[in-house]
Amino acid sequence: MAAESVNDPILEIEELVMAFGGLTALMNINLRVPRGKIKAVIGPNGAGKTTLFNIITGVFPPTEGLIRFNGQAISDRKPHQIAELGISRTFQTVELFNSMTALENVMTGRHLRIRSPFFGCGLALPSLRRQEKSLKQEAMALLDFIGLAAKSEIMAGALPLGERKILEIGRALATEPQLVCLDEPAAGLNETETETAAHLIQAIRQNGITVLLVEHDMKMIMDISDEITVLNYGEKIAEGTPKEIQRNPLVIEAYLGQGGGFEIG
Amino acid sequence: MLRIRKAPMLAGALLILVFPWIASRVPAISHYPDLMVFAGVYALITIGLSLLMGYAGQISLGHAAFFGIGAYVSGVLTTQYGVNAWLAMLLGALAAAVVAVAIGAPSLKLRGHYLAMATLAFGIIINIVFREEARWTGGPDGMVGISGLTVFGYALDSAGKYYYLVWGIVAAVFLFTVNLIQSPTGRALRAIHASEAASAAMGIPIARYKVIVFTFSAVLAALAGSLYAHYMNFINPATFDLFFSIKLIIMIALGGMHSIWGAIIGAIIVAFLSLEWLHYFEEFEIVVYGAVLLLVTIFLPEGLSGAPAKLMARMRR
Ligand SMILES: Nc1ncnc2c1ncn2[C@@H]1O[C@H](COP(=O)(O)OP(=O)(O)OP(=O)(O)O)[C@@H](O)[C@H]1O
Ligand SMILES: [Mg+2]
């Protein structure tokens, strides 16, 4: 990827359409995610935000349109291939490996970075044991970075929601992505927890990782995003900096129409 | 169920080692090593099958077919083409692997129980092949005259000797599987079992892992089939029918789906039930299995290997 430069967007979406039977969840969406920034996608319930994430990460192919990651078309790839290319994600309803410890969850996140040959594993080759040791250290370092080092041996399913959300972000980071898609990282969190999550997301950007963020918490969005795209009923209705979005009458109307969830703190 | 402790493993190995000696001192059970050969053959299949069911979350209703492929490839190649028995065993395993990939790759790409359907159909078809291709298989009457096995010129010509071969292989496969579960591969399998969406997002190729596990289980079943053929010196299609595939599922359910220990215990119990204790029931045998399966699913959903933990929990209350 010689042509790839810091000025090129890391992700480009062109004329994206997603139809579920008769329901068009996304209509002619154009979106560019600038490299190294935090880009937010907001919109009322059912606007199509999670659907957008699912298409980017290969959960289902788009009905129409093109997605380019680092200039390369990716709309026909499987989820695990997308992960291999360097896009990771979290899920709106936390999808941790509940019966595994926090440490094991992060270790699993490093699957792409390690070797796991079937026969080698069955024979417990010394090289694989050594790999397992350093893998554990790397995973611990990551748990430390997200502030969950003390919880390493606790089953993911037994952690409180705030920590589960953070752990899921940690697991996504373990893949060493270039782009991480976070689907409502603050949903269900209290104020302090939300702040922790916001700090973490900023720290991720400082590490050079691009963030695509879906969130309903307007304070968090306005505080940390560099650029915001607003979806409503599957259509893009606005785009701009947090300041521009706050003033945009279309945006205010979309949120007011939904019962006025648009508070800017 | 992840931490497999060393102590029970050593105890198990020791028990297996001295069992023939004990059996030879007690007239009432002097024929038990013979039964244990069958139990070991079954255990080889159930170890792979429990990996498939417990970790990949898939059911095969056609493992009797892979068992049969191993047995018939060994039988036909050694009796009709003079192929070395060990080479034939290898070829049988290879044949099973090829078939498993051919069945597994398309059906494991889809979500849901397509593998169960595909293996069910495959098992029935293979059984018809065993019955109809009489030139090679001897048809419904089966084929006789399959030789015994020799190791470096040493003939394994008694139940006692064959016992050690079979259980030696079971021990090796058990160790391999235990290592596997505790390795990155095992972690990936547990992740797939916990959440397919999240596993895929972490870059784990789900379909590939499922095909690998299915193929591994098919290879083990074929190996078991070859060992069976060379021990019995005779095979016929009835051994490899749908009922046996179901019996394998019963062994797994009885022992406990998420435990390699359970797979072995289930295999031993069903071997003794079907070859010794249920003789008197004759055609009602299947009713007894039905009842066992029902009782286990109601009272011991974790199988026998989960029973101690359950008992402890109850006593503490
Ligand atoms: N797999 C699917 N099959 C059918 N319809 C779907 C599917 N996924 C989403 N939809 C529909 O597409 C629309 C957009 O849903 P989506 O989950 O993307 O919204 P969202 O913006 O994430 O909403 P929320 O803020 O509530 O999470 C909804 O009407 C939803 O019912
Ligand atoms: Mg959503």
Tab-separated table of N, CA and C in Angstrom, chain B residues 97-176:
chain	number	residue	atom	x	y	z
B	97	ALA	N	-10.547	-38.495	6.440
B	97	ALA	CA	-10.246	-37.060	6.469
B	97	ALA	C	-10.773	-36.381	5.203
B	98	VAL	N	-10.533	-37.010	4.063
B	98	VAL	CA	-10.983	-36.429	2.793
B	98	VAL	C	-12.506	-36.295	2.787
B	99	VAL	N	-13.182	-37.364	3.202
B	99	VAL	CA	-14.644	-37.339	3.237
B	99	VAL	C	-15.145	-36.271	4.220
B	100	ALA	N	-14.479	-36.184	5.370
B	100	ALA	CA	-14.917	-35.220	6.393
B	100	ALA	C	-14.805	-33.791	5.877
B	101	VAL	N	-13.720	-33.501	5.176
B	101	VAL	CA	-13.568	-32.147	4.632
B	101	VAL	C	-14.651	-31.892	3.574
B	102	ALA	N	-14.908	-32.911	2.754
B	102	ALA	CA	-15.904	-32.754	1.694
B	102	ALA	C	-17.299	-32.507	2.271
B	103	ILE	N	-17.617	-33.170	3.375
B	103	ILE	CA	-18.930	-32.968	3.999
B	103	ILE	C	-18.924	-31.721	4.870
B	104	GLY	N	-17.836	-31.548	5.615
B	104	GLY	CA	-17.789	-30.489	6.621
B	104	GLY	C	-17.690	-29.095	6.031
B	105	ALA	N	-16.856	-28.945	5.000
B	105	ALA	CA	-16.605	-27.592	4.486
B	105	ALA	C	-17.888	-26.886	4.050
B	106	PRO	N	-18.734	-27.536	3.230
B	106	PRO	CA	-19.957	-26.811	2.849
B	106	PRO	C	-20.967	-26.669	3.994
B	107	SER	N	-21.115	-27.713	4.825
B	107	SER	CA	-22.196	-27.639	5.823
B	107	SER	C	-21.796	-26.826	7.054
B	108	LEU	N	-20.495	-26.693	7.324
B	108	LEU	CA	-20.087	-25.929	8.506
B	108	LEU	C	-19.942	-24.441	8.222
B	109	LYS	N	-20.046	-24.071	6.943
B	109	LYS	CA	-20.042	-22.649	6.607
B	109	LYS	C	-21.363	-22.029	7.033
B	110	LEU	N	-22.409	-22.864	7.022
B	110	LEU	CA	-23.740	-22.374	7.364
B	110	LEU	C	-23.938	-22.460	8.861
B	111	ARG	N	-24.759	-21.555	9.374
B	111	ARG	CA	-25.099	-21.629	10.779
B	111	ARG	C	-26.229	-22.620	10.955
B	112	GLY	N	-26.295	-23.236	12.152
B	112	GLY	CA	-27.373	-24.178	12.407
B	112	GLY	C	-26.883	-25.597	12.310
B	113	HIS	N	-27.824	-26.530	12.271
B	113	HIS	CA	-27.453	-27.935	12.408
B	113	HIS	C	-27.372	-28.654	11.071
B	114	TYR	N	-26.750	-27.986	10.102
B	114	TYR	CA	-26.605	-28.617	8.799
B	114	TYR	C	-25.679	-29.816	8.851
B	115	LEU	N	-24.696	-29.764	9.730
B	115	LEU	CA	-23.763	-30.886	9.821
B	115	LEU	C	-24.488	-32.144	10.286
B	116	ALA	N	-25.394	-31.985	11.243
B	116	ALA	CA	-26.157	-33.131	11.736
B	116	ALA	C	-26.933	-33.783	10.596
B	117	MET	N	-27.577	-32.954	9.774
B	117	MET	CA	-28.336	-33.469	8.626
B	117	MET	C	-27.407	-34.170	7.637
B	118	ALA	N	-26.321	-33.468	7.287
B	118	ALA	CA	-25.410	-33.995	6.271
B	118	ALA	C	-24.807	-35.321	6.727
B	119	THR	N	-24.403	-35.407	7.993
B	119	THR	CA	-23.778	-36.635	8.478
B	119	THR	C	-24.805	-37.749	8.606
B	120	LEU	N	-26.029	-37.374	8.965
B	120	LEU	CA	-27.097	-38.380	9.041
B	120	LEU	C	-27.289	-39.041	7.673
B	121	ALA	N	-27.422	-38.205	6.650
B	121	ALA	CA	-27.609	-38.725	5.293
B	121	ALA	C	-26.391	-39.542	4.862
B	122	PHE	N	-25.222	-39.016	5.134
B	122	PHE	CA	-23.995	-39.688	4.744
B	122	PHE	C	-23.878	-41.066	5.417
B	123	GLY	N	-24.223	-41.119	6.691
B	123	GLY	CA	-24.144	-42.379	7.423
B	123	GLY	C	-25.043	-43.441	6.807
B	124	ILE	N	-26.229	-43.023	6.412
B	124	ILE	CA	-27.176	-43.975	5.819
B	124	ILE	C	-26.663	-44.458	4.463
B	125	ILE	N	-26.145	-43.514	3.667
B	125	ILE	CA	-25.639	-43.871	2.335
B	125	ILE	C	-24.457	-44.836	2.440
B	126	ILE	N	-23.519	-44.519	3.308
B	126	ILE	CA	-22.329	-45.373	3.459
B	126	ILE	C	-22.731	-46.780	3.881
B	127	ASN	N	-23.733	-46.853	4.770
B	127	ASN	CA	-24.168	-48.180	5.211
B	127	ASN	C	-24.745	-48.987	4.047
B	128	ILE	N	-25.439	-48.293	3.150
B	128	ILE	CA	-25.961	-48.977	1.958
B	128	ILE	C	-24.799	-49.456	1.085
B	129	VAL	N	-23.774	-48.601	0.965
B	129	VAL	CA	-22.595	-48.994	0.188
B	129	VAL	C	-21.968	-50.262	0.781
B	130	PHE	N	-21.816	-50.285	2.102
B	130	PHE	CA	-21.245	-51.474	2.755
B	130	PHE	C	-22.071	-52.723	2.427
B	131	ARG	N	-23.386	-52.562	2.376
B	131	ARG	CA	-24.274	-53.703	2.133
B	131	ARG	C	-24.276	-54.135	0.671
B	132	GLU	N	-24.223	-53.144	-0.235
B	132	GLU	CA	-24.447	-53.441	-1.656
B	132	GLU	C	-23.174	-53.791	-2.429
B	133	GLU	N	-22.054	-53.181	-2.050
B	133	GLU	CA	-20.827	-53.413	-2.824
B	133	GLU	C	-20.177	-54.726	-2.387
B	134	ALA	N	-20.908	-55.804	-2.597
B	134	ALA	CA	-20.520	-57.101	-2.026
B	134	ALA	C	-19.173	-57.606	-2.552
B	135	ARG	N	-18.804	-57.198	-3.778
B	135	ARG	CA	-17.520	-57.639	-4.338
B	135	ARG	C	-16.383	-57.336	-3.357
B	136	TRP	N	-16.454	-56.139	-2.790
B	136	TRP	CA	-15.378	-55.732	-1.885
B	136	TRP	C	-15.719	-56.004	-0.426
B	137	THR	N	-16.953	-55.703	-0.064
B	137	THR	CA	-17.285	-55.681	1.362
B	137	THR	C	-17.890	-56.977	1.867
B	138	GLY	N	-18.235	-57.863	0.955
B	138	GLY	CA	-18.899	-59.093	1.383
B	138	GLY	C	-20.387	-58.894	1.623
B	139	GLY	N	-20.892	-57.710	1.352
B	139	GLY	CA	-22.319	-57.454	1.487
B	139	GLY	C	-22.811	-57.568	2.916
B	140	PRO	N	-24.113	-57.849	3.080
B	140	PRO	CA	-24.704	-57.884	4.417
B	140	PRO	C	-24.068	-58.935	5.331
B	141	ASP	N	-23.516	-59.983	4.743
B	141	ASP	CA	-22.899	-61.031	5.566
B	141	ASP	C	-21.571	-60.598	6.158
B	142	GLY	N	-20.999	-59.580	5.563
B	142	GLY	CA	-19.745	-59.072	6.096
B	142	GLY	C	-18.534	-59.739	5.502
B	143	MET	N	-17.374	-59.363	6.021
B	143	MET	CA	-16.148	-59.966	5.507
B	143	MET	C	-15.343	-60.598	6.619
B	144	VAL	N	-14.789	-61.799	6.289
B	144	VAL	CA	-14.037	-62.547	7.302
B	144	VAL	C	-12.557	-62.563	6.938
B	145	GLY	N	-11.776	-63.085	7.836
B	145	GLY	CA	-10.365	-63.348	7.544
B	145	GLY	C	-9.469	-62.137	7.611
B	146	ILE	N	-9.897	-61.103	8.322
B	146	ILE	CA	-9.012	-59.945	8.506
B	146	ILE	C	-7.961	-60.343	9.553
B	147	SER	N	-6.704	-60.123	9.204
B	147	SER	CA	-5.617	-60.603	10.070
B	147	SER	C	-5.543	-59.792	11.360
B	148	GLY	N	-4.821	-60.326	12.319
B	148	GLY	CA	-4.537	-59.573	13.534
B	148	GLY	C	-3.405	-58.602	13.273
B	149	LEU	N	-3.018	-57.852	14.298
B	149	LEU	CA	-1.940	-56.882	14.125
B	149	LEU	C	-0.643	-57.405	14.731
B	150	THR	N	0.464	-57.036	14.122
B	150	THR	CA	1.763	-57.330	14.721
B	150	THR	C	2.547	-56.029	14.840
B	151	VAL	N	3.307	-55.917	15.929
B	151	VAL	CA	4.174	-54.762	16.127
B	151	VAL	C	5.613	-55.249	16.088
B	152	PHE	N	6.363	-54.830	15.072
B	152	PHE	CA	7.749	-55.288	14.889
B	152	PHE	C	7.852	-56.800	15.030
B	153	GLY	N	6.972	-57.494	14.346
B	153	GLY	CA	7.025	-58.954	14.330
B	153	GLY	C	6.393	-59.621	15.546
B	154	TYR	N	5.960	-58.809	16.515
B	154	TYR	CA	5.357	-59.368	17.725
B	154	TYR	C	3.833	-59.358	17.559
B	155	ALA	N	3.226	-60.547	17.546
B	155	ALA	CA	1.793	-60.636	17.270
B	155	ALA	C	0.968	-60.250	18.488
B	156	LEU	N	0.002	-59.348	18.275
B	156	LEU	CA	-0.913	-58.960	19.366
B	156	LEU	C	-2.112	-59.906	19.300
B	157	ASP	N	-1.854	-61.151	19.714
B	157	ASP	CA	-2.824	-62.196	19.429
B	157	ASP	C	-3.711	-62.577	20.607
B	158	SER	N	-3.749	-61.729	21.645
B	158	SER	CA	-4.681	-62.019	22.737
B	158	SER	C	-5.337	-60.715	23.170
B	159	ALA	N	-6.466	-60.861	23.868
B	159	ALA	CA	-7.169	-59.662	24.345
B	159	ALA	C	-6.243	-58.827	25.210
B	160	GLY	N	-5.464	-59.492	26.055
B	160	GLY	CA	-4.561	-58.787	26.963
B	160	GLY	C	-3.560	-57.921	26.211
B	161	LYS	N	-2.988	-58.468	25.125
B	161	LYS	CA	-1.990	-57.704	24.371
B	161	LYS	C	-2.661	-56.569	23.586
B	162	TYR	N	-3.789	-56.900	22.961
B	162	TYR	CA	-4.485	-55.892	22.156
B	162	TYR	C	-4.969	-54.754	23.041
B	163	TYR	N	-5.348	-55.117	24.260
B	163	TYR	CA	-5.778	-54.128	25.256
B	163	TYR	C	-4.736	-53.024	25.395
B	164	TYR	N	-3.467	-53.431	25.520
B	164	TYR	CA	-2.420	-52.417	25.726
B	164	TYR	C	-2.203	-51.555	24.488
B	165	LEU	N	-2.343	-52.164	23.308
B	165	LEU	CA	-2.225	-51.354	22.085
B	165	LEU	C	-3.323	-50.284	22.057
B	166	VAL	N	-4.562	-50.753	22.226
B	166	VAL	CA	-5.695	-49.832	22.118
B	166	VAL	C	-5.622	-48.737	23.176
B	167	TRP	N	-5.374	-49.130	24.409
B	167	TRP	CA	-5.372	-48.125	25.472
B	167	TRP	C	-4.129	-47.240	25.423
B	168	GLY	N	-3.051	-47.766	24.852
B	168	GLY	CA	-1.882	-46.911	24.612
B	168	GLY	C	-2.239	-45.797	23.639
B	169	ILE	N	-2.964	-46.164	22.592
B	169	ILE	CA	-3.388	-45.161	21.606
B	169	ILE	C	-4.389	-44.187	22.239
B	170	VAL	N	-5.318	-44.729	23.045
B	170	VAL	CA	-6.285	-43.845	23.718
B	170	VAL	C	-5.542	-42.835	24.589
B	171	ALA	N	-4.531	-43.311	25.314
B	171	ALA	CA	-3.773	-42.415	26.202
B	171	ALA	C	-3.082	-41.319	25.393
B	172	ALA	N	-2.487	-41.712	24.266
B	172	ALA	CA	-1.789	-40.726	23.432
B	172	ALA	C	-2.774	-39.690	22.897
B	173	VAL	N	-3.921	-40.165	22.425
B	173	VAL	CA	-4.928	-39.249	21.879
B	173	VAL	C	-5.491	-38.346	22.982
B	174	PHE	N	-5.660	-38.932	24.161
B	174	PHE	CA	-6.141	-38.160	25.309
B	174	PHE	C	-5.177	-37.014	25.622
B	175	LEU	N	-3.891	-37.337	25.692
B	175	LEU	CA	-2.875	-36.310	25.980
B	175	LEU	C	-2.870	-35.227	24.906
B	176	PHE	N	-2.918	-35.667	23.674
B	176	PHE	CA	-2.937	-34.733	22.550
B	176	PHE	C	-4.117	-33.764	22.703
